[in-house]
XYZ file of C-alpha atoms in Angstrom:
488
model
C 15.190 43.855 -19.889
C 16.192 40.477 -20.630
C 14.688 38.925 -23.727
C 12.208 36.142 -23.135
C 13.324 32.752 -23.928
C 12.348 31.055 -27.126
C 9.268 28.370 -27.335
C 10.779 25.441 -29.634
C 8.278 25.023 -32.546
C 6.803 21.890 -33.114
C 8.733 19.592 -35.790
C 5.427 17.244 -35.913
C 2.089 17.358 -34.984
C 0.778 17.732 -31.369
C -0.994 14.717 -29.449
C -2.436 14.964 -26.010
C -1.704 11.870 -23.652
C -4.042 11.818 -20.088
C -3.168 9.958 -16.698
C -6.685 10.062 -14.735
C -5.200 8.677 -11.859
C -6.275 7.911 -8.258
C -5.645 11.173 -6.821
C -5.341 13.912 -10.051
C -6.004 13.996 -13.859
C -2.565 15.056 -16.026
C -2.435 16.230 -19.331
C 0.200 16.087 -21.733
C 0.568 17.757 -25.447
C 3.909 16.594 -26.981
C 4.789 17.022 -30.164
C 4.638 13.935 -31.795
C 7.767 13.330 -34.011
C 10.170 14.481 -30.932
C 8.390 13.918 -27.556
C 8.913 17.082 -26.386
C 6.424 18.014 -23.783
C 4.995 21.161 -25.140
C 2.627 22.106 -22.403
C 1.275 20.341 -19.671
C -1.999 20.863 -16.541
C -3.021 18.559 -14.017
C -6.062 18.775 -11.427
C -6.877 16.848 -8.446
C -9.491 14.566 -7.317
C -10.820 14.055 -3.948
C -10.974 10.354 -2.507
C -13.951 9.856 -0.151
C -14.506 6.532 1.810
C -18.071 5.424 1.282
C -20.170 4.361 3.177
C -19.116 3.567 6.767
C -15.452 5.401 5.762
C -14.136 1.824 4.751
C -13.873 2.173 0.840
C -12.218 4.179 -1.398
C -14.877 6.092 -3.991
C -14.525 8.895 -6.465
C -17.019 10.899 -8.421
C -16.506 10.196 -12.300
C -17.807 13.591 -12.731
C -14.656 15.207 -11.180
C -13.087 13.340 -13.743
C -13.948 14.807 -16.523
C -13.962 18.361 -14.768
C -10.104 17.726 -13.656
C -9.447 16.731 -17.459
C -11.138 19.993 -19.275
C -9.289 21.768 -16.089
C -5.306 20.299 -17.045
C -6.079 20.747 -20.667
C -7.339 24.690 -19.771
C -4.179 24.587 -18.044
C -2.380 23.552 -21.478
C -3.469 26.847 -23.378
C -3.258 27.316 -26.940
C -1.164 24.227 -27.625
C -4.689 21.941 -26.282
C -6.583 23.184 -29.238
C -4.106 22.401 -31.383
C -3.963 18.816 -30.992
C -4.639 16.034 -33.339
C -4.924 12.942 -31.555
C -5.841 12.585 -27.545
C -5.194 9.303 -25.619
C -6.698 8.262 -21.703
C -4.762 6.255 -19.581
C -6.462 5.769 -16.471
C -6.067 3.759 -12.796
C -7.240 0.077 -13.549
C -10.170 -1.982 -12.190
C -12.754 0.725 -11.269
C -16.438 0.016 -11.141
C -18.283 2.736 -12.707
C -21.651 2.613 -13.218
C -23.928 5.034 -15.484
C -27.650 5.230 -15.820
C -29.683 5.621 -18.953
C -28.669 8.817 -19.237
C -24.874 8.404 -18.669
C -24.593 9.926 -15.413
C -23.081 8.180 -12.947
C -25.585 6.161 -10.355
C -23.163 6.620 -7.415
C -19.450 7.386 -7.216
C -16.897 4.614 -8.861
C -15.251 1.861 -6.591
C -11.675 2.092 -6.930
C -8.798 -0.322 -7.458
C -7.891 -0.149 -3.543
C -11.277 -0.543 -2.594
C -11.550 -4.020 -0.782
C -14.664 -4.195 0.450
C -15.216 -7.341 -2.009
C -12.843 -9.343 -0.367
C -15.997 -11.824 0.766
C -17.223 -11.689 -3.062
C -14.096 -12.599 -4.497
C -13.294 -15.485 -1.857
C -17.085 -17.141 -2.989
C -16.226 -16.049 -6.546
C -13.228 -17.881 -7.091
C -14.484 -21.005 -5.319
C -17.656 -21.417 -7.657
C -15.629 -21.517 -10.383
C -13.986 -24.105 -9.330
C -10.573 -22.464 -7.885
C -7.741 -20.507 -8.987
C -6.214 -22.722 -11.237
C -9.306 -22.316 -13.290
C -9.759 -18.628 -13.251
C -5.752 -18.563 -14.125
C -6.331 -20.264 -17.333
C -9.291 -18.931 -18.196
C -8.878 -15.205 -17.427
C -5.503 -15.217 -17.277
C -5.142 -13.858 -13.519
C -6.786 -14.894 -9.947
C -9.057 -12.069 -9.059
C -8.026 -9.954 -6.685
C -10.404 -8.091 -4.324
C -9.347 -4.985 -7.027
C -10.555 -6.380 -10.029
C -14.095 -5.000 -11.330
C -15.477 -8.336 -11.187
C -15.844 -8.478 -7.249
C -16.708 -5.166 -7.224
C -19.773 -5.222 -9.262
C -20.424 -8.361 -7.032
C -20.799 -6.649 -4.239
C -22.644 -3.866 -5.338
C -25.268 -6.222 -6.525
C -25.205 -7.884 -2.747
C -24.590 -4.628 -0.780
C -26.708 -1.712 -3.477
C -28.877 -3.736 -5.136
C -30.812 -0.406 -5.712
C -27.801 0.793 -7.623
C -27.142 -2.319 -9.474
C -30.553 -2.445 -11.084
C -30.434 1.506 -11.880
C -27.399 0.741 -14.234
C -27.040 0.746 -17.836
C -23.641 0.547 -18.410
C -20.550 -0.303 -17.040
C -17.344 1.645 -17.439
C -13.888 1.543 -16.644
C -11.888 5.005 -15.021
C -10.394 5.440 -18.942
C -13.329 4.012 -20.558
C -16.151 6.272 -19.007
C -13.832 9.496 -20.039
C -12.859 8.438 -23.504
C -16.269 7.723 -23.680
C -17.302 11.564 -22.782
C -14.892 12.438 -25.545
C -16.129 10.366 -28.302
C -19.923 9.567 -27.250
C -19.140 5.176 -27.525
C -18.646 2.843 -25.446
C -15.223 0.690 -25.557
C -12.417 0.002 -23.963
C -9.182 -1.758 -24.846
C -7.772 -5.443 -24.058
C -5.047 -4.054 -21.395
C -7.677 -1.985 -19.394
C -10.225 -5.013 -20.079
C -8.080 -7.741 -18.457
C -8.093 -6.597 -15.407
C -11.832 -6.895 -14.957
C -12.314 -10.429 -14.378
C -14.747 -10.623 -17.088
C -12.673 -10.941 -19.716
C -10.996 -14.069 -20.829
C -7.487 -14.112 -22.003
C -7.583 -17.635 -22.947
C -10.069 -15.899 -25.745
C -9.968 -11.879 -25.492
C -13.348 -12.106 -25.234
C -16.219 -11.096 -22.670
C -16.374 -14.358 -20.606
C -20.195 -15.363 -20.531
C -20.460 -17.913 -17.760
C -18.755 -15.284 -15.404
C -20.512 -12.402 -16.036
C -23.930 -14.525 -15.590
C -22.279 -15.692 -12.562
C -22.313 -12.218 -11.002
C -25.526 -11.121 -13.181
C -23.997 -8.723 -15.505
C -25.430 -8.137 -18.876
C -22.611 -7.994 -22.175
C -24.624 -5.471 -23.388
C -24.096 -3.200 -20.204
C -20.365 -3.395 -21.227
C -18.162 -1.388 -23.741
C -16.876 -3.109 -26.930
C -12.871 -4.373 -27.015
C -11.105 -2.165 -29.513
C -7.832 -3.909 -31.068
C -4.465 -2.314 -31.261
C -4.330 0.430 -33.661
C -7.858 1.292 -33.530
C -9.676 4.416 -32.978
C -12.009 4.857 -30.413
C -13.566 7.464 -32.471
C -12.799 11.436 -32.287
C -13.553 14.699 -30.221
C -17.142 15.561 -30.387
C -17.951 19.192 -30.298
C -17.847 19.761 -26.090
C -18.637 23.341 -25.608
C -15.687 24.377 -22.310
C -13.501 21.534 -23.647
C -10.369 23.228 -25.008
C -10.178 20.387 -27.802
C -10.816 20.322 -31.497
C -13.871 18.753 -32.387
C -12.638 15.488 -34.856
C -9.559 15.222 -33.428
C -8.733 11.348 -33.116
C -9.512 9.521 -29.942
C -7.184 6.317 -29.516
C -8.400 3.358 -27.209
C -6.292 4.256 -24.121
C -5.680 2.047 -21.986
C -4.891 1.276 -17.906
C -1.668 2.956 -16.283
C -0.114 -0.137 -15.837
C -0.298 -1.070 -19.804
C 0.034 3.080 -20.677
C 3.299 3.228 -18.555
C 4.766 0.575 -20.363
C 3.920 1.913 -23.824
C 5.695 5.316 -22.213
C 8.782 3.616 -21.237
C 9.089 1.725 -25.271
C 9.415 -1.519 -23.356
C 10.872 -4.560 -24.968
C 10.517 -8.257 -23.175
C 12.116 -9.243 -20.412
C 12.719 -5.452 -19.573
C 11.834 -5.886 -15.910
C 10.140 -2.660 -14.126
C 9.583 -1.392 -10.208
C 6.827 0.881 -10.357
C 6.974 3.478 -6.700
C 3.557 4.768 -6.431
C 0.418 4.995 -3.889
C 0.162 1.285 -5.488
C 3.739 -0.912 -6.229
C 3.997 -2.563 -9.406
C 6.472 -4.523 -11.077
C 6.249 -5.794 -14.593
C 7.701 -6.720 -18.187
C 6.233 -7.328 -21.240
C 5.660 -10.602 -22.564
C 5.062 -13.007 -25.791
C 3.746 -15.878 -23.447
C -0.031 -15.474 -21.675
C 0.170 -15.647 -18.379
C -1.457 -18.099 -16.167
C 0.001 -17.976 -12.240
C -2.449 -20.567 -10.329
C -1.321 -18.305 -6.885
C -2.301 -15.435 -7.955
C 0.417 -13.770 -7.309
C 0.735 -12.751 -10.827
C -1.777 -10.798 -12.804
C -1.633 -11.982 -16.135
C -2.772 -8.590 -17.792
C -2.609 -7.780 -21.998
C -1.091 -5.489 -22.852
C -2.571 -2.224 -24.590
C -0.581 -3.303 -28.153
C -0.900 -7.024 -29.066
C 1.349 -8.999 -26.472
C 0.658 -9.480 -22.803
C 1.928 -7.494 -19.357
C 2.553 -10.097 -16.289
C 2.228 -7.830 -13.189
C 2.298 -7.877 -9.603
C 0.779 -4.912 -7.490
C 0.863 -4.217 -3.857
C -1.848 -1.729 -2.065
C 0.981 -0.258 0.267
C 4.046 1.389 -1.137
C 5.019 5.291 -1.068
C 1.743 6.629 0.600
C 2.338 4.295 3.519
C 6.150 4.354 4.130
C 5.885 8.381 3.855
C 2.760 7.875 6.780
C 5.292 5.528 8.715
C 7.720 8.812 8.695
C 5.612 11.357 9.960
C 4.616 8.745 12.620
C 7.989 8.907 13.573
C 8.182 12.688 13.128
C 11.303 11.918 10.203
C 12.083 13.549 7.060
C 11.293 10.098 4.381
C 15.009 9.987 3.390
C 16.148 10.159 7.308
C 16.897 6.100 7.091
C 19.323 4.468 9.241
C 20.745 0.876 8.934
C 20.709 -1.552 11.151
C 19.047 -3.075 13.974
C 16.444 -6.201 14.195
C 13.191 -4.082 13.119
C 10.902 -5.333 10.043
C 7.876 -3.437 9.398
C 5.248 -4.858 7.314
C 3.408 -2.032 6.429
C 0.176 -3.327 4.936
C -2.023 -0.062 6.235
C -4.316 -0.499 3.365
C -4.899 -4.242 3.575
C -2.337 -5.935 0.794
C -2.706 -7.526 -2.387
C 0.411 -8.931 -2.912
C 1.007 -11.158 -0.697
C -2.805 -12.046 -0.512
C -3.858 -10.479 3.015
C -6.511 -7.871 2.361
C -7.562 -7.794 5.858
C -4.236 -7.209 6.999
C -2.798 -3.780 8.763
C 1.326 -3.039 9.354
C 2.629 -4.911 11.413
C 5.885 -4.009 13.664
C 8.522 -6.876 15.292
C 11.525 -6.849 16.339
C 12.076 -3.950 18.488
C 14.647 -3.579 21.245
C 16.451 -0.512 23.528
C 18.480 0.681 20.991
C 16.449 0.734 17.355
C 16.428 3.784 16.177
C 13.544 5.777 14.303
C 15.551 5.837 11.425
C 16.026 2.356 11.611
C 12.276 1.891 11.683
C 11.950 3.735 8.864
C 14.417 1.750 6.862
C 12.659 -1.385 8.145
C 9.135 0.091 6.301
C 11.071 0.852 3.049
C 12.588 -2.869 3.369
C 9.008 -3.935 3.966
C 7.469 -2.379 0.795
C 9.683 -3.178 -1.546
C 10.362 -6.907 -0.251
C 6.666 -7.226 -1.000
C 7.685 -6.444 -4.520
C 10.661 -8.355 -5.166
C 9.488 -11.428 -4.132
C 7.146 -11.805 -7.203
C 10.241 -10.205 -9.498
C 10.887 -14.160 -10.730
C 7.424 -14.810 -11.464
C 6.781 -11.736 -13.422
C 9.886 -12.265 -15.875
C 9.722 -14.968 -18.546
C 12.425 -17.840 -17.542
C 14.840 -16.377 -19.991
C 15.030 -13.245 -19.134
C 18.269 -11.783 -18.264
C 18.302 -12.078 -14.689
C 21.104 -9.036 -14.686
C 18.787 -7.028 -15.999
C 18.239 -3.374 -14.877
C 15.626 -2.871 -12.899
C 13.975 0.496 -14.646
C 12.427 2.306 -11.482
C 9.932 4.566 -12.183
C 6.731 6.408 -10.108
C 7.151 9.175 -7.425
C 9.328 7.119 -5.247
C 12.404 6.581 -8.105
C 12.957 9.986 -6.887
C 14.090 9.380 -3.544
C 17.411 7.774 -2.387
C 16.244 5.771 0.129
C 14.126 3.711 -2.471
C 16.893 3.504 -4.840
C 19.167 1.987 -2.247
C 16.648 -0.605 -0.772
C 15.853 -1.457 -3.940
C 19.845 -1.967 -4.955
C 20.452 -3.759 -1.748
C 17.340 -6.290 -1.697
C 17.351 -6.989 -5.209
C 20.989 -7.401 -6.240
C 20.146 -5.691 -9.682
C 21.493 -2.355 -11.313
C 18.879 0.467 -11.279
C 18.310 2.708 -14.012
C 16.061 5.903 -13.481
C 14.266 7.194 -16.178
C 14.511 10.775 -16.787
C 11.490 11.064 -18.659
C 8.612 11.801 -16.164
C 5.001 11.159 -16.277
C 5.324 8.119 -17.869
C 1.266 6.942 -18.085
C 0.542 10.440 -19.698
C 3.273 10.233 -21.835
C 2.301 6.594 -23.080
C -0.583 7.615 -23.705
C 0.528 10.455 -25.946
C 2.511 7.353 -27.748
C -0.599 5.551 -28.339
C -2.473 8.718 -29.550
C 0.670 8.955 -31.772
C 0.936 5.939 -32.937
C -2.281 5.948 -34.399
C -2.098 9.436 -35.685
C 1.142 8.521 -37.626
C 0.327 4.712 -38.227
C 3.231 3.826 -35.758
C 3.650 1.028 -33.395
C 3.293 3.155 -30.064
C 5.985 1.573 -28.264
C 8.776 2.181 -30.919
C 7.721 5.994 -31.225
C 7.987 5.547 -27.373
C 11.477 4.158 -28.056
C 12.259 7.222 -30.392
C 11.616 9.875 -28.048
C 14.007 8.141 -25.913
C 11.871 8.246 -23.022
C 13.758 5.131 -20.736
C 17.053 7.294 -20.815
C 18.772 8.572 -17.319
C 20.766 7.364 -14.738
C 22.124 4.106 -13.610
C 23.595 2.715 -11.067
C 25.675 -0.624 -10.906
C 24.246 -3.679 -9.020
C 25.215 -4.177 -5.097
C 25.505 -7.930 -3.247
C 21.835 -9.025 -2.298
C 21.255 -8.834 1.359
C 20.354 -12.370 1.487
C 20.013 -12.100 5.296
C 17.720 -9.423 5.611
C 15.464 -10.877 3.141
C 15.421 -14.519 4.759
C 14.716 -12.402 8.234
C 11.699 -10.363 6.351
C 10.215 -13.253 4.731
C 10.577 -15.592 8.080
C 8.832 -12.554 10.069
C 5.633 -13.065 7.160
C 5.569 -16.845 7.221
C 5.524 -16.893 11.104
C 2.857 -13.935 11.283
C 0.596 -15.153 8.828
C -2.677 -16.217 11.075
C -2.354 -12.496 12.808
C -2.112 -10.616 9.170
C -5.047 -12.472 8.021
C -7.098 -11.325 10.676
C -9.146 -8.119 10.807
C -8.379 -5.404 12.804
C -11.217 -4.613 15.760
């Protein structure tokens, strides 16, 4: 019989780093002076589509059931840890009642039902120029802000039975610990909070008649949220620190060690791309969210609703394998199934031009992937500081750096050289830097940088095709009125 193989012992101690994301909690425990991913669980969550099967609600409670189920799933090594860290999907609306129980399930971050709300919103404020430099970004029909706006139009019911109001990492950090706070990264993206003064912004959240004292206090970098209470069925050690966590967005970037100007394409159910920053951002078109960071300096980002999810529901339209892409032909595909953020159109669905006798599927196909990730690449110059490299690798990361046919589109339309992580999970695994960090009195992103987690592949930059992308984004500006209308 052969002999088992050996489990590495830890050199350091063991911290637990959490991505509670849209559609499944993950749980990390890495030892914390290597990286090395020691164990690991994840559980899903259902997505259900409110009211009327037009929104996109969870259940907090399944939260914090999928997190004690990954960390069951992490055995021995769970109970071990020292320090735990959340990272969770940005902008939810959760709302608790005296009791802490959720008064009905959480509004999500592609939920767009406040699109109305956030048109009004911005206006009374006296436009987006305004809400750039005060809050740092022009609310999208994501951010918390509209959300709790129209809860308090559409539920008023709901809106008066709540006592506090929670983000997706705040409300389980909070179940760990028993307080209420958040962090500035996760905090930006409400709406509500200034980054002109990292501070609750008063006017606004009388605007939308939201009590401060219904929200959960900012923690600063390097603080401690608290630590593990004693949770009977929670395979965690009661005192073990709890560090602020943060939003995926800000937790990914902690995971990759990122330095400024490091310019990243995020492949996900959502489409990021971002860098870190020294300079506050303040993009009147809102193209740009101009998000903090989770350490002390600031995360310009841009975000669209439609990315893997819909290309992948574009191939089994077409009944193709995702990587059976073709090039060639006249096709672009918008493929804005979820209503898009980025460019502005939340009432939009995909759109299809361009066909003739002899397109292909395949070339369809490639048309949706050229679609996504022009989306993306048009707000690459705003996101990156003016002197950034502009040769820069792009550092693609999320579900779709897997796949060739991203990789290539994103080579092709972006004229850049592509590096691929190796290091996966990247939200759970900042988070497990930022519950190091503070563990170890360690700036999160340069333990991030020690475990070497931005290492893997690259490959060398290919001629931008300058025609396709002057054919996509002539095929947007001339289809504009249509995209902006609602589908019957």
């Amino acid at each position: 019989m052969a002999a088992a193989a050996a489990v590495p012992v830890p050199e350091g101690p063991l911290v637990v780093g959490v991505d509670s994301s849209t559609q499944s909690t993950k749980a990390l425990v890495v030892d914390a002076a290597t990286g090395q991913v020691v164990a690991r669980g994840q559980a899903p969550h259902t997505v259900g589509g409110g009211a009327g099967g037009d929104g996109k609600e969870s259940d907090p409670e399944q939260w914090w059931r999928a997190l004690a189920e990954a960390l069951g799933q992490c055995g021995a090594h769970a109970r071990q840890a020292a320090a735990i860290s959340v990272g969770g999907q940005q902008h939810g609306l959760v709302t608790l009642d005296a009791a802490g129980r959720p008064v009905r399930p959480a509004l999500l971050w592609n939920d767009v039902r406040s699109a109305p709300q956030r048109d009004r919103l911005v206006e009374e404020l006296g436009g987006p120029k305004v809400w750039a430099e005060r809050i740092g970004s022009v609310p999208a029909p994501a951010f918390t802000v509209t959300k709790w706006a129209w809860l308090k139009e559409t539920e008023p019911e709901a809106a008066r039975a709540t006592a506090a109001v929670r983000l997706p990492h705040d409300y389980l950090t909070e179940r760990l610990t028993g307080q209420g706070t958040t962090d500035r990264g996760d905090a930006s993206g409400t709406g509500w909070w200034a980054s002109a003064t990292e501070s609750y912004d008063g006017e606004i959240l009388e605007r939308v008649g939201l009590s401060p004292e219904l929200l959960p206090r900012v923690l600063r970098h390097g603080e401690a949220a608290g630590t593990v209470r004693h949770l009977p069925g929670l395979p965690l050690p009661a005192g073990a620190l709890v560090a602020t966590g943060t939003g995926d967005n800000m937790a990914a970037a902690l995971g990759l060690g990122l330095r400024p100007g490091q310019p990243v394409l995020s492949l996900g159910t959502s489409g990021t791309v971002y860098a870190v920053s020294g300079r506050r951002p303040t993009d009147p078109t809102g193209v740009v969210a101009g998000f903090a960071d989770a350490r002390d300096a600031w995360l310009p980002l841009a975000c669209t609703l439609n990315c893997t999810l819909a290309v992948d529901r574009i191939a089994a339209l077409l009944g193709r394998d995702r990587e059976a892409v073709e090039q060639g032909g006249s096709a672009v595909l918008l493929p804005f199934l979820d209503g898009e953020r980025t460019p502005d159109l939340p009432l939009a669905s995909g759109l299809l031009y361009g066909l003739r006798h002899d397109t292909t599927p395949g070339q369809v196909l490639q048309a949706a992937y050229d679609g996504a990730v022009f989306a993306l690449l048009t707000a690459l110059d705003e996101v990156l500081d003016a002197d950034a490299a502009p040769d820069a690798p792009l550092l693609l990361i999320g579900g779709g750096a897997k796949g060739a046919a991203w990789r290539e589109t994103v080579r092709r339309l972006s004229g850049r050289p592509v590096q691929v992580p190796r290091a996966e999970e990247l939200v759970a695994l900042g988070a497990a830097a930022q519950a190091a960090g503070l563990l170890l009195g360690e700036d999160p992103a340069a333990v991030a940088r020690r475990w070497k987690t931005a290492d893997g592949p690259s490959w060398e930059a290919v001629e931008r095709d300058e025609a396709a992308l002057e054919h996509l984004g002539g095929v947007l500006s001339d289809a504009d009125a249509l995209l902006r209308r609602a589908t019957p």
